[in-house]
CSV table of C-alpha atoms in Angstrom, one decimal:
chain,number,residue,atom,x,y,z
A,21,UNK,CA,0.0,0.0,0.0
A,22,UNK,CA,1.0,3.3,-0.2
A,23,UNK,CA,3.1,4.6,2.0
A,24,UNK,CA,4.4,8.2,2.9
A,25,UNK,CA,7.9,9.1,4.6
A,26,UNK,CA,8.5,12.5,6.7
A,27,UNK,CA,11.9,13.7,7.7
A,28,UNK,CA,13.6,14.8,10.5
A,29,UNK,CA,11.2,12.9,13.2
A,30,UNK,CA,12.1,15.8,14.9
A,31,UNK,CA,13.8,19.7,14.9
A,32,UNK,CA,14.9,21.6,17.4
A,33,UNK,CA,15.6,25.1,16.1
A,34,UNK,CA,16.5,28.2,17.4
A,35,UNK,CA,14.0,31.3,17.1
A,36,UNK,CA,14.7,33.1,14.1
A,37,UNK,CA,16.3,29.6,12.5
A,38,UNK,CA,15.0,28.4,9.2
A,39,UNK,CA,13.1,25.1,9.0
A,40,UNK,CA,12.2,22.3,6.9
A,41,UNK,CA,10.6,19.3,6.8
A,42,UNK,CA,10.8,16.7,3.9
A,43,UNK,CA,7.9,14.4,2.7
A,44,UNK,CA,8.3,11.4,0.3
A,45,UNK,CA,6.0,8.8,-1.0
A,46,UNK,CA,6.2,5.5,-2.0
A,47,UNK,CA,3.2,6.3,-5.2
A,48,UNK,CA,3.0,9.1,-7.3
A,49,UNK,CA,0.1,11.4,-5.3
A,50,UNK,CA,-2.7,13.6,-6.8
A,51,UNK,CA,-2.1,15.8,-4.1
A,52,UNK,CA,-0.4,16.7,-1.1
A,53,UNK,CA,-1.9,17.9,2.0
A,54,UNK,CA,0.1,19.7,4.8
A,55,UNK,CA,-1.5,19.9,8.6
A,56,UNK,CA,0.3,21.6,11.7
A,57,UNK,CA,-1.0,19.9,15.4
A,58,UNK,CA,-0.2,22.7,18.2
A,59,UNK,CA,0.7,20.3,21.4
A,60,UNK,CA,-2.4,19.6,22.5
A,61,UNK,CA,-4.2,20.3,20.1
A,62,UNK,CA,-5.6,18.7,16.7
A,63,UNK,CA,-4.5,18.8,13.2
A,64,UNK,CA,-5.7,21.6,11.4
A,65,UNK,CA,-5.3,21.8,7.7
A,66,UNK,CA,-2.7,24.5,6.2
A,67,UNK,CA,-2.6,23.9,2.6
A,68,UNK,CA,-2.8,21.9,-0.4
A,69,UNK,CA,-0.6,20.9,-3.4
A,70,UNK,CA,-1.9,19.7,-6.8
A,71,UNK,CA,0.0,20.4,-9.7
A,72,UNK,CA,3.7,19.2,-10.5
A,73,UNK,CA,6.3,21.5,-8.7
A,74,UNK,CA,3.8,23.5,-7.7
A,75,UNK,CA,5.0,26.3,-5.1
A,76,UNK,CA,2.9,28.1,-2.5
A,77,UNK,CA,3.7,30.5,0.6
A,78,UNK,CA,1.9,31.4,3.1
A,79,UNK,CA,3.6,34.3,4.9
A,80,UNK,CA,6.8,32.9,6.2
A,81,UNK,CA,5.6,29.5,5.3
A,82,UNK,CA,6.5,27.7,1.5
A,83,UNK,CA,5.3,24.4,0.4
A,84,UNK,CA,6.8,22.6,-2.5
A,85,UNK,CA,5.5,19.7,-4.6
A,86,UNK,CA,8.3,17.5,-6.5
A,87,UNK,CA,8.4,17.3,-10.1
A,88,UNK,CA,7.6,13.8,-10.2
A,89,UNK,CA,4.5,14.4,-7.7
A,90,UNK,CA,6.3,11.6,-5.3
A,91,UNK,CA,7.7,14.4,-2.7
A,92,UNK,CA,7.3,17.6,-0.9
A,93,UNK,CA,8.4,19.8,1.4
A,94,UNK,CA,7.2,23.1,4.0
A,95,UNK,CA,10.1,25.4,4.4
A,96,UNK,CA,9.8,28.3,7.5
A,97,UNK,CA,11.2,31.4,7.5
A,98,UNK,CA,12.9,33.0,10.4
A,99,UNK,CA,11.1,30.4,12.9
A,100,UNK,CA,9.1,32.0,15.7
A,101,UNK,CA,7.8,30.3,19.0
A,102,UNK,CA,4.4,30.5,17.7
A,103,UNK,CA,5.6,27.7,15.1
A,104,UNK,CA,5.9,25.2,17.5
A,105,UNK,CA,3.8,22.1,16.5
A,106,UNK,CA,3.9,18.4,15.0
A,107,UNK,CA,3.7,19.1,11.0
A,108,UNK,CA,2.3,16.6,8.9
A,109,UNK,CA,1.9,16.2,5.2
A,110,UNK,CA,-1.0,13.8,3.9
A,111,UNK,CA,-1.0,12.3,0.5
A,112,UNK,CA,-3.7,11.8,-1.8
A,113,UNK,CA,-3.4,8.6,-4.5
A,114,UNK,CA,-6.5,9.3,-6.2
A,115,UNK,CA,-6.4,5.7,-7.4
A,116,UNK,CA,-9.8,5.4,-6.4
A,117,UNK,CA,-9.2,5.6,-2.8
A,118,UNK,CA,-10.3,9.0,-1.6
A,119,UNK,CA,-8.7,8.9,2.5
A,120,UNK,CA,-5.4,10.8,2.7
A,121,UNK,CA,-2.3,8.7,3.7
A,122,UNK,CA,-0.8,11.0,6.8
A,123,UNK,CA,3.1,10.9,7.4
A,124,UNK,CA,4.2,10.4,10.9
A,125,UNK,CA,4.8,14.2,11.2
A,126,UNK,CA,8.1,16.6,12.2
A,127,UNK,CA,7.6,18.3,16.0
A,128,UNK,CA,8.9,21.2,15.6
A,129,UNK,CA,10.5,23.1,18.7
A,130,UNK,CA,11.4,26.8,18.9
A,131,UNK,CA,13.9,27.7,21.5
A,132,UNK,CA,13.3,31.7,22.1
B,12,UNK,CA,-21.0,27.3,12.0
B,13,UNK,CA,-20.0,24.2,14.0
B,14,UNK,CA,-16.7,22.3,14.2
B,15,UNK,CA,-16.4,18.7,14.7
B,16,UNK,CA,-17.4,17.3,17.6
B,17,UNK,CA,-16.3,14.7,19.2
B,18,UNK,CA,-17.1,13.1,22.8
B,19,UNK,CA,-16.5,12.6,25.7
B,20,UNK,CA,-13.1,14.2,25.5
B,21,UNK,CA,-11.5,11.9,27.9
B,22,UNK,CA,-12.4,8.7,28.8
B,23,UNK,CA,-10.4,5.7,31.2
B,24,UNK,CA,-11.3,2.1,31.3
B,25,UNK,CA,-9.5,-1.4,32.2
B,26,UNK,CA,-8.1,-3.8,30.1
B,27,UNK,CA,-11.1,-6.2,28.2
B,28,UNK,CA,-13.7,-3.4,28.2
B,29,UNK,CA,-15.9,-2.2,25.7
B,30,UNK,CA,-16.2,1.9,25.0
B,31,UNK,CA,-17.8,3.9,22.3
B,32,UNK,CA,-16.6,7.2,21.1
B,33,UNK,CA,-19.0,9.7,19.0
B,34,UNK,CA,-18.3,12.3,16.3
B,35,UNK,CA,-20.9,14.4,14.3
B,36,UNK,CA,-19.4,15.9,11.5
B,37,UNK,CA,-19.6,19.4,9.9
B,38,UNK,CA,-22.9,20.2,8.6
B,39,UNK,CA,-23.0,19.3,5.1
B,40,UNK,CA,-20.4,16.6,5.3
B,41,UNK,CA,-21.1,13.2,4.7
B,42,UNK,CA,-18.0,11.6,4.8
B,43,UNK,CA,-16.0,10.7,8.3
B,44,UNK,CA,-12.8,9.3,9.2
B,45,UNK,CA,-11.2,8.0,12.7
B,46,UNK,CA,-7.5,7.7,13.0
B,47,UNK,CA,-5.6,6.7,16.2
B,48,UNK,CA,-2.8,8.9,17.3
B,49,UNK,CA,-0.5,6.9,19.7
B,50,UNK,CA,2.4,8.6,21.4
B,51,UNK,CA,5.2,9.1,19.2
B,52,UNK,CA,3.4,7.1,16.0
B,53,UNK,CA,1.3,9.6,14.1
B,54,UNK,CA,-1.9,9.4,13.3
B,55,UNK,CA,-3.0,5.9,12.2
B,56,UNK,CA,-6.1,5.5,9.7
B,57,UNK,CA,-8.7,3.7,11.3
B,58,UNK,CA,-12.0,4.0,9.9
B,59,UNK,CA,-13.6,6.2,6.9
B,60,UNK,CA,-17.5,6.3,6.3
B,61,UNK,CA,-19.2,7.8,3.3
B,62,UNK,CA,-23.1,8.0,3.0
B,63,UNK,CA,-23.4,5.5,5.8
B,64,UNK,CA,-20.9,3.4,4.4
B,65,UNK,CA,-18.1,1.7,5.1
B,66,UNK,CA,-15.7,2.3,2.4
B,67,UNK,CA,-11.8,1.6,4.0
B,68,UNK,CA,-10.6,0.3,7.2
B,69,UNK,CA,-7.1,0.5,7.6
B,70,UNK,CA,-5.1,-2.3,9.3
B,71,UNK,CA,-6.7,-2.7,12.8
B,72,UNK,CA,-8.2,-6.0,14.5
B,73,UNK,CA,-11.6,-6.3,13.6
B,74,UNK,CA,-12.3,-5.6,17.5
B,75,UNK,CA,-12.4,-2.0,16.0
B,76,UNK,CA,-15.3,-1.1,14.5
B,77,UNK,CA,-17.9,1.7,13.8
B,78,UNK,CA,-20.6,3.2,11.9
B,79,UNK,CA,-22.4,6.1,10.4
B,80,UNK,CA,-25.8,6.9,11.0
B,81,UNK,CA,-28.1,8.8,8.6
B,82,UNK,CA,-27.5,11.8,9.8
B,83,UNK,CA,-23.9,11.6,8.9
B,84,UNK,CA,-22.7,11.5,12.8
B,85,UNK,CA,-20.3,8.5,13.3
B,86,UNK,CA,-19.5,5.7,16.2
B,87,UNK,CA,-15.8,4.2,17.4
B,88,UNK,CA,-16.4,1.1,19.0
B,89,UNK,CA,-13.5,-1.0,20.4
B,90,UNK,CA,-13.8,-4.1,22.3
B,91,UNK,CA,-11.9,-6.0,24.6
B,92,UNK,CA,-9.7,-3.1,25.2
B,93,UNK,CA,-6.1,-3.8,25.4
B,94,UNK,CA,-3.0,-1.6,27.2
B,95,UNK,CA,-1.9,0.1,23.8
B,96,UNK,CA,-5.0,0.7,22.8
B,97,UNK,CA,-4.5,4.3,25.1
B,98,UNK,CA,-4.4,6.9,22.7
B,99,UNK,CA,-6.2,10.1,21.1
B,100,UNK,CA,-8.5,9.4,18.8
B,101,UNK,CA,-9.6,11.5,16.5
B,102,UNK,CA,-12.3,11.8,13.8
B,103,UNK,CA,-12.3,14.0,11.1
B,104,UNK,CA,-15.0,15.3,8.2
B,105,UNK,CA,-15.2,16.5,5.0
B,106,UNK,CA,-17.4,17.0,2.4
B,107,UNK,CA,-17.3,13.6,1.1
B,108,UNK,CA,-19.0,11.8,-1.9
B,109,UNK,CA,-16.9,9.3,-4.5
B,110,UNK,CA,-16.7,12.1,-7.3
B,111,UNK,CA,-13.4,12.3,-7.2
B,112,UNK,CA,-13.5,15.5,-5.3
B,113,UNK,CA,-9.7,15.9,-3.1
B,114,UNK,CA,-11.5,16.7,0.1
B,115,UNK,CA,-9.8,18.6,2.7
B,116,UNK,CA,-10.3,16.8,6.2
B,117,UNK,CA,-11.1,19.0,9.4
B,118,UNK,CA,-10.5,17.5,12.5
B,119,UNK,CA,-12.4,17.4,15.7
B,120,UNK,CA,-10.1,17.6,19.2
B,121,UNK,CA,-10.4,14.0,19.9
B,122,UNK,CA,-11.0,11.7,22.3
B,123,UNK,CA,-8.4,10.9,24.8
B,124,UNK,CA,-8.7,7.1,25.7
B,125,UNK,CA,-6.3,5.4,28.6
B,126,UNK,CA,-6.8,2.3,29.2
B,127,UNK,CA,-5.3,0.6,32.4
């Protein structure tokens, strides 16, 4: 079945450090989906990837989407402690399975 | 409008009991999913329910179970609950329907299971 890999498991970072988390999957993906988790909290969905090396931002926030539609990644900007969180992406086969595949996610820690 | 919501939000039972967790989706969505999120190991797919059916499990014991009523609200059952069963579980919505549409999934606060 499919499967999809994130990288680092986790990143500690200094505040005002860049950061970035790597997604790969094991199937070419109709889309990618990115989620952040505050501790404590539940995922809440940040933004989606569709076309072939697509790039978005999102304030200090980019999102890329590989070429071959197999990886992606989230890049921040000048980290701030309101980043801290468990980032997932989520990939989307669209081979006639519509549920979202959901990496193991990057925690993310921001030391001010 | 409404979130998902889920309930209770915490729950603790012993090894070999039953428990039921609920979720009612986002008005207007018919489609619901339950994943199990462990310490440490992500969230795991459990359950997704389109219409009031059952259209994936992922790879749980059958002991896991659930269903989706009519309107659209969804039930977690687990039996004969074991020691790493403790976890957050969570169930999320979204608009749903086999139409090929790349639904976004919105996620209700969970339901925090321990199990002793």
């Amino acid at each position: 079945g499919q499967q999809v890999m994130q990288i680092p498991q986790y990143q500690h970072v200094q505040e005002g450090e860049d950061f970035t988390t790597y997604c790969n999957s094991s199937t070419t993906l109709s889309n990618i989906q990115w989620y952040k988790q505050r501790p404590g909290g539940h995922p809440v969905f940040l933004i989606q990837l569709v076309k072939s090396g697509e790039v978005k931002k999102q304030k200090r926030l980019t999102f890329q989407f590989g070429e071959a539609k197999k990886n992606s990644s989230l890049h921040i900007t000048a980290t701030q402690t309101t980043d801290v969180g468990t980032y997932f992406c989520a990939g989307h086969s669209g081979a006639g399975s519509y549920q979202l595949t959901f990496g193991k996610g990057t925690k993310l820690s921001v030391i001010p | 409008e409404a979130g998902v919501t889920q309930s209770p939000t915490h729950l603790i039972k012993t090894r070999g009991q039953q428990v039921t967790l609920r979720c009612s989706p986002i008005s207007g969505h018919t489609s619901v999913y339950w994943y199990q999120q462990a310490l440490g190991l992500g969230l795991q797919f459990l359950l997704w329910y389109d219409e009031g059916e059952e259209r994936n499990r992922g790879n749980f014991p059958p002991r896991f179970s659930g269903r989706q009523f009519p309107n659209y609200s969804s039930e977690l059952n687990v039996n004969a609950l074991e020691l790493e069963d403790s976890a957050l579980y969570l169930c999320a919505s979204s608009p749903g329907g086999l139409a090929g549409r790349i639904n976004i999934q919105y996620f209700g606060a969970g339901t925090r299971l321990s199990v002793l």
